[in-house]
Amino acid sequence: MRAKEPIEEYQADQDLDETTAEQTGFGRRKFVSLCLGGVGALALTGLAAVVYPLFRYYLVPHSTQSSAATFQIPLNDLVAGEAKFFEFNGSAAVLLKKQDGSMVALSAVCPHLGCIVQWEQNKQDFLCPCHAGYFTADGAVISGPPPRALAKLPFNIANNIVTVG
Ligand code: FES
């Protein structure tokens, strides 16, 4: 019996690979495609993790006033249960008239990694969308990774004008 030539051996291996791929329905090309798809998905996830917080920051409703050291708003413009977002000292802030009529002014910057919180009017709490951090209407941490409460900002009311700062 003669030994197989290298070319015959190679051909036999190829036939075996194709048979195996046909049997399993999972060839090398499919494997490489899946690997490349996985790398692409990871890259997109990483990109989203960087871009989303920036996107959120620029979605914050900005006041018509520039980023001043004070923010003023007529008392009558505040509705119980609603929050007004504005820029304060170059950062996002929020003034909330709670349902009981009392008010609170807070930094809208999450103390975890700096994303901007959202007011959930139906739940009357703040949500940080980046890592699901929840805060009470007073800014205290309810759950999630934030290590501390939202920072309180000073405000006063005079002549039916609310002044933050
Ligand atoms: S940045 Fe707000 S929970 Fe992470």
CSV table of C-alpha atoms and ligand atoms in Angstrom, one decimal:
chain,number,residue,atom,x,y,z
A,1,MET,CA,0.0,0.0,0.0
A,2,ARG,CA,1.4,3.3,-1.0
A,3,ALA,CA,1.5,6.3,1.3
A,4,LYS,CA,-0.7,9.3,0.5
A,5,GLU,CA,0.9,12.1,-1.3
A,6,PRO,CA,0.8,15.5,0.6
A,7,ILE,CA,-1.7,16.9,-1.9
A,8,GLU,CA,-4.0,14.0,-1.4
A,9,GLU,CA,-3.7,14.3,2.3
A,10,TYR,CA,-4.5,18.0,2.1
A,11,GLN,CA,-7.5,17.3,-0.2
A,12,ALA,CA,-8.8,14.7,2.3
A,13,ASP,CA,-8.5,17.2,5.2
A,14,GLN,CA,-10.4,19.8,3.1
A,15,ASP,CA,-13.2,17.3,2.4
A,16,LEU,CA,-13.3,16.4,6.1
A,17,ASP,CA,-13.5,20.1,7.1
A,18,GLU,CA,-16.3,20.8,4.6
A,19,THR,CA,-18.2,17.7,5.7
A,20,THR,CA,-17.9,18.8,9.3
A,21,ALA,CA,-18.9,22.3,8.5
A,22,GLU,CA,-21.9,21.0,6.6
A,23,GLN,CA,-22.9,18.7,9.4
A,24,THR,CA,-22.6,21.3,12.1
A,25,GLY,CA,-23.7,24.2,10.0
A,26,PHE,CA,-20.8,26.2,11.5
A,27,GLY,CA,-17.9,26.7,9.3
A,28,ARG,CA,-14.8,28.8,9.7
A,29,ARG,CA,-16.3,31.7,7.8
A,30,LYS,CA,-19.3,31.8,10.0
A,31,PHE,CA,-17.0,31.6,13.1
A,32,VAL,CA,-14.9,34.6,11.8
A,33,SER,CA,-18.1,36.5,11.0
A,34,LEU,CA,-19.4,36.0,14.5
A,35,CYS,CA,-16.1,37.1,16.1
A,36,LEU,CA,-16.0,40.2,13.9
A,37,GLY,CA,-19.7,40.9,14.8
A,38,GLY,CA,-18.8,40.5,18.5
A,39,VAL,CA,-15.9,43.0,18.2
A,40,GLY,CA,-18.2,45.4,16.4
A,41,ALA,CA,-20.8,45.1,19.1
A,42,LEU,CA,-18.3,45.8,21.8
A,43,ALA,CA,-16.9,48.8,20.0
A,44,LEU,CA,-20.4,50.2,19.6
A,45,THR,CA,-21.2,49.6,23.3
A,46,GLY,CA,-18.0,51.5,24.3
A,47,LEU,CA,-18.8,54.3,21.9
A,48,ALA,CA,-22.3,54.6,23.3
A,49,ALA,CA,-21.0,54.7,26.9
A,50,VAL,CA,-18.9,57.7,26.0
A,51,VAL,CA,-21.3,59.5,23.7
A,52,TYR,CA,-24.5,59.0,25.7
A,53,PRO,CA,-23.6,61.1,28.8
A,54,LEU,CA,-22.4,64.0,26.5
A,55,PHE,CA,-25.6,63.6,24.5
A,56,ARG,CA,-27.7,63.7,27.7
A,57,TYR,CA,-25.9,66.8,28.9
A,58,TYR,CA,-26.7,68.7,25.8
A,59,LEU,CA,-30.3,67.6,25.9
A,60,VAL,CA,-30.8,69.4,29.3
A,61,PRO,CA,-33.2,72.2,28.8
A,62,HIS,CA,-31.1,75.3,29.0
A,63,SER,CA,-32.4,78.5,30.4
A,64,THR,CA,-32.4,81.6,28.3
A,65,GLN,CA,-30.2,83.1,30.9
A,66,SER,CA,-26.5,82.4,30.3
A,67,SER,CA,-24.7,80.2,32.8
A,68,ALA,CA,-24.7,82.8,35.5
A,69,ALA,CA,-24.0,82.6,39.2
A,70,THR,CA,-27.7,83.2,39.8
A,71,PHE,CA,-30.8,81.9,38.2
A,72,GLN,CA,-34.2,83.7,38.5
A,73,ILE,CA,-37.6,82.6,37.6
A,74,PRO,CA,-41.1,84.0,38.5
A,75,LEU,CA,-42.7,82.0,41.2
A,76,ASN,CA,-45.9,81.7,39.0
A,77,ASP,CA,-43.9,79.8,36.3
A,78,LEU,CA,-43.4,76.9,38.7
A,79,VAL,CA,-46.0,74.2,38.7
A,80,ALA,CA,-46.3,71.8,41.6
A,81,GLY,CA,-44.8,68.4,40.7
A,82,GLU,CA,-42.7,69.8,37.9
A,83,ALA,CA,-39.0,70.5,37.6
A,84,LYS,CA,-37.2,73.3,35.8
A,85,PHE,CA,-33.7,72.5,34.6
A,86,PHE,CA,-31.2,75.3,34.0
A,87,GLU,CA,-27.5,76.1,33.8
A,88,PHE,CA,-26.0,77.3,37.0
A,89,ASN,CA,-22.3,78.2,37.3
A,90,GLY,CA,-21.5,76.3,34.1
A,91,SER,CA,-23.3,73.2,35.3
A,92,ALA,CA,-26.8,71.6,35.1
A,93,ALA,CA,-29.2,72.4,37.9
A,94,VAL,CA,-32.8,71.9,38.7
A,95,LEU,CA,-35.5,73.8,40.6
A,96,LEU,CA,-38.3,71.6,41.8
A,97,LYS,CA,-41.7,72.7,43.2
A,98,LYS,CA,-42.8,69.6,45.1
A,99,GLN,CA,-46.4,68.5,45.2
A,100,ASP,CA,-46.7,69.9,48.7
A,101,GLY,CA,-45.7,73.3,47.4
A,102,SER,CA,-42.3,73.4,49.0
A,103,MET,CA,-39.3,73.9,46.8
A,104,VAL,CA,-35.8,72.6,46.4
A,105,ALA,CA,-32.9,73.6,44.2
A,106,LEU,CA,-30.4,70.9,43.3
A,107,SER,CA,-27.4,70.2,41.2
A,108,ALA,CA,-28.6,68.0,38.3
A,109,VAL,CA,-25.2,66.4,38.1
A,110,CYS,CA,-25.1,62.8,39.3
A,111,PRO,CA,-22.4,62.4,42.0
A,112,HIS,CA,-21.6,58.9,40.6
A,113,LEU,CA,-19.9,59.7,37.3
A,114,GLY,CA,-21.4,63.1,36.4
A,115,CYS,CA,-24.4,62.3,34.1
A,116,ILE,CA,-27.4,64.6,34.2
A,117,VAL,CA,-30.4,63.3,36.1
A,118,GLN,CA,-33.9,63.4,34.7
A,119,TRP,CA,-37.1,64.3,36.6
A,120,GLU,CA,-39.6,61.5,36.5
A,121,GLN,CA,-42.8,63.4,37.0
A,122,ASN,CA,-45.0,60.3,37.2
A,123,LYS,CA,-42.9,58.9,40.0
A,124,GLN,CA,-41.8,62.2,41.6
A,125,ASP,CA,-38.2,61.2,41.7
A,126,PHE,CA,-34.9,61.8,39.8
A,127,LEU,CA,-33.4,59.1,37.6
A,128,CYS,CA,-29.8,59.1,36.5
A,129,PRO,CA,-30.1,57.2,33.1
A,130,CYS,CA,-26.4,56.3,33.0
A,131,HIS,CA,-26.4,53.6,35.7
A,132,ALA,CA,-30.0,53.7,37.0
A,133,GLY,CA,-29.3,55.8,40.0
A,134,TYR,CA,-32.5,57.0,41.7
A,135,PHE,CA,-32.9,60.0,44.0
A,136,THR,CA,-35.9,61.4,46.0
A,137,ALA,CA,-37.4,64.7,45.1
A,138,ASP,CA,-35.1,66.2,47.8
A,139,GLY,CA,-32.0,64.6,46.1
A,140,ALA,CA,-31.4,61.8,48.6
A,141,VAL,CA,-30.1,58.5,47.1
A,142,ILE,CA,-32.9,55.9,46.8
A,143,SER,CA,-30.9,53.2,45.0
A,144,GLY,CA,-28.1,52.6,42.5
A,145,PRO,CA,-24.4,53.5,42.5
A,146,PRO,CA,-24.5,57.2,43.4
A,147,PRO,CA,-22.3,57.5,46.6
A,148,ARG,CA,-24.2,60.6,47.9
A,149,ALA,CA,-27.2,62.9,47.4
A,150,LEU,CA,-27.5,65.5,44.7
A,151,ALA,CA,-25.9,68.7,46.0
A,152,LYS,CA,-28.4,71.3,47.3
A,153,LEU,CA,-28.2,74.8,46.0
A,154,PRO,CA,-29.2,77.9,48.0
A,155,PHE,CA,-32.3,79.8,46.8
A,156,ASN,CA,-34.6,82.5,48.1
A,157,ILE,CA,-38.0,84.0,47.1
A,158,ALA,CA,-38.6,87.7,47.1
A,159,ASN,CA,-41.3,89.7,45.3
A,160,ASN,CA,-42.6,86.5,43.7
A,161,ILE,CA,-39.2,85.8,42.1
A,162,VAL,CA,-37.2,82.7,42.9
A,163,THR,CA,-33.5,83.3,42.9
A,164,VAL,CA,-31.1,80.3,42.9
A,165,GLY,CA,-27.5,81.2,44.0
B,1,FES,S1,-23.5,58.5,36.6
B,1,FES,FE1,-25.4,58.5,37.7
B,1,FES,S2,-25.6,56.5,38.3
B,1,FES,FE2,-23.7,56.5,37.3
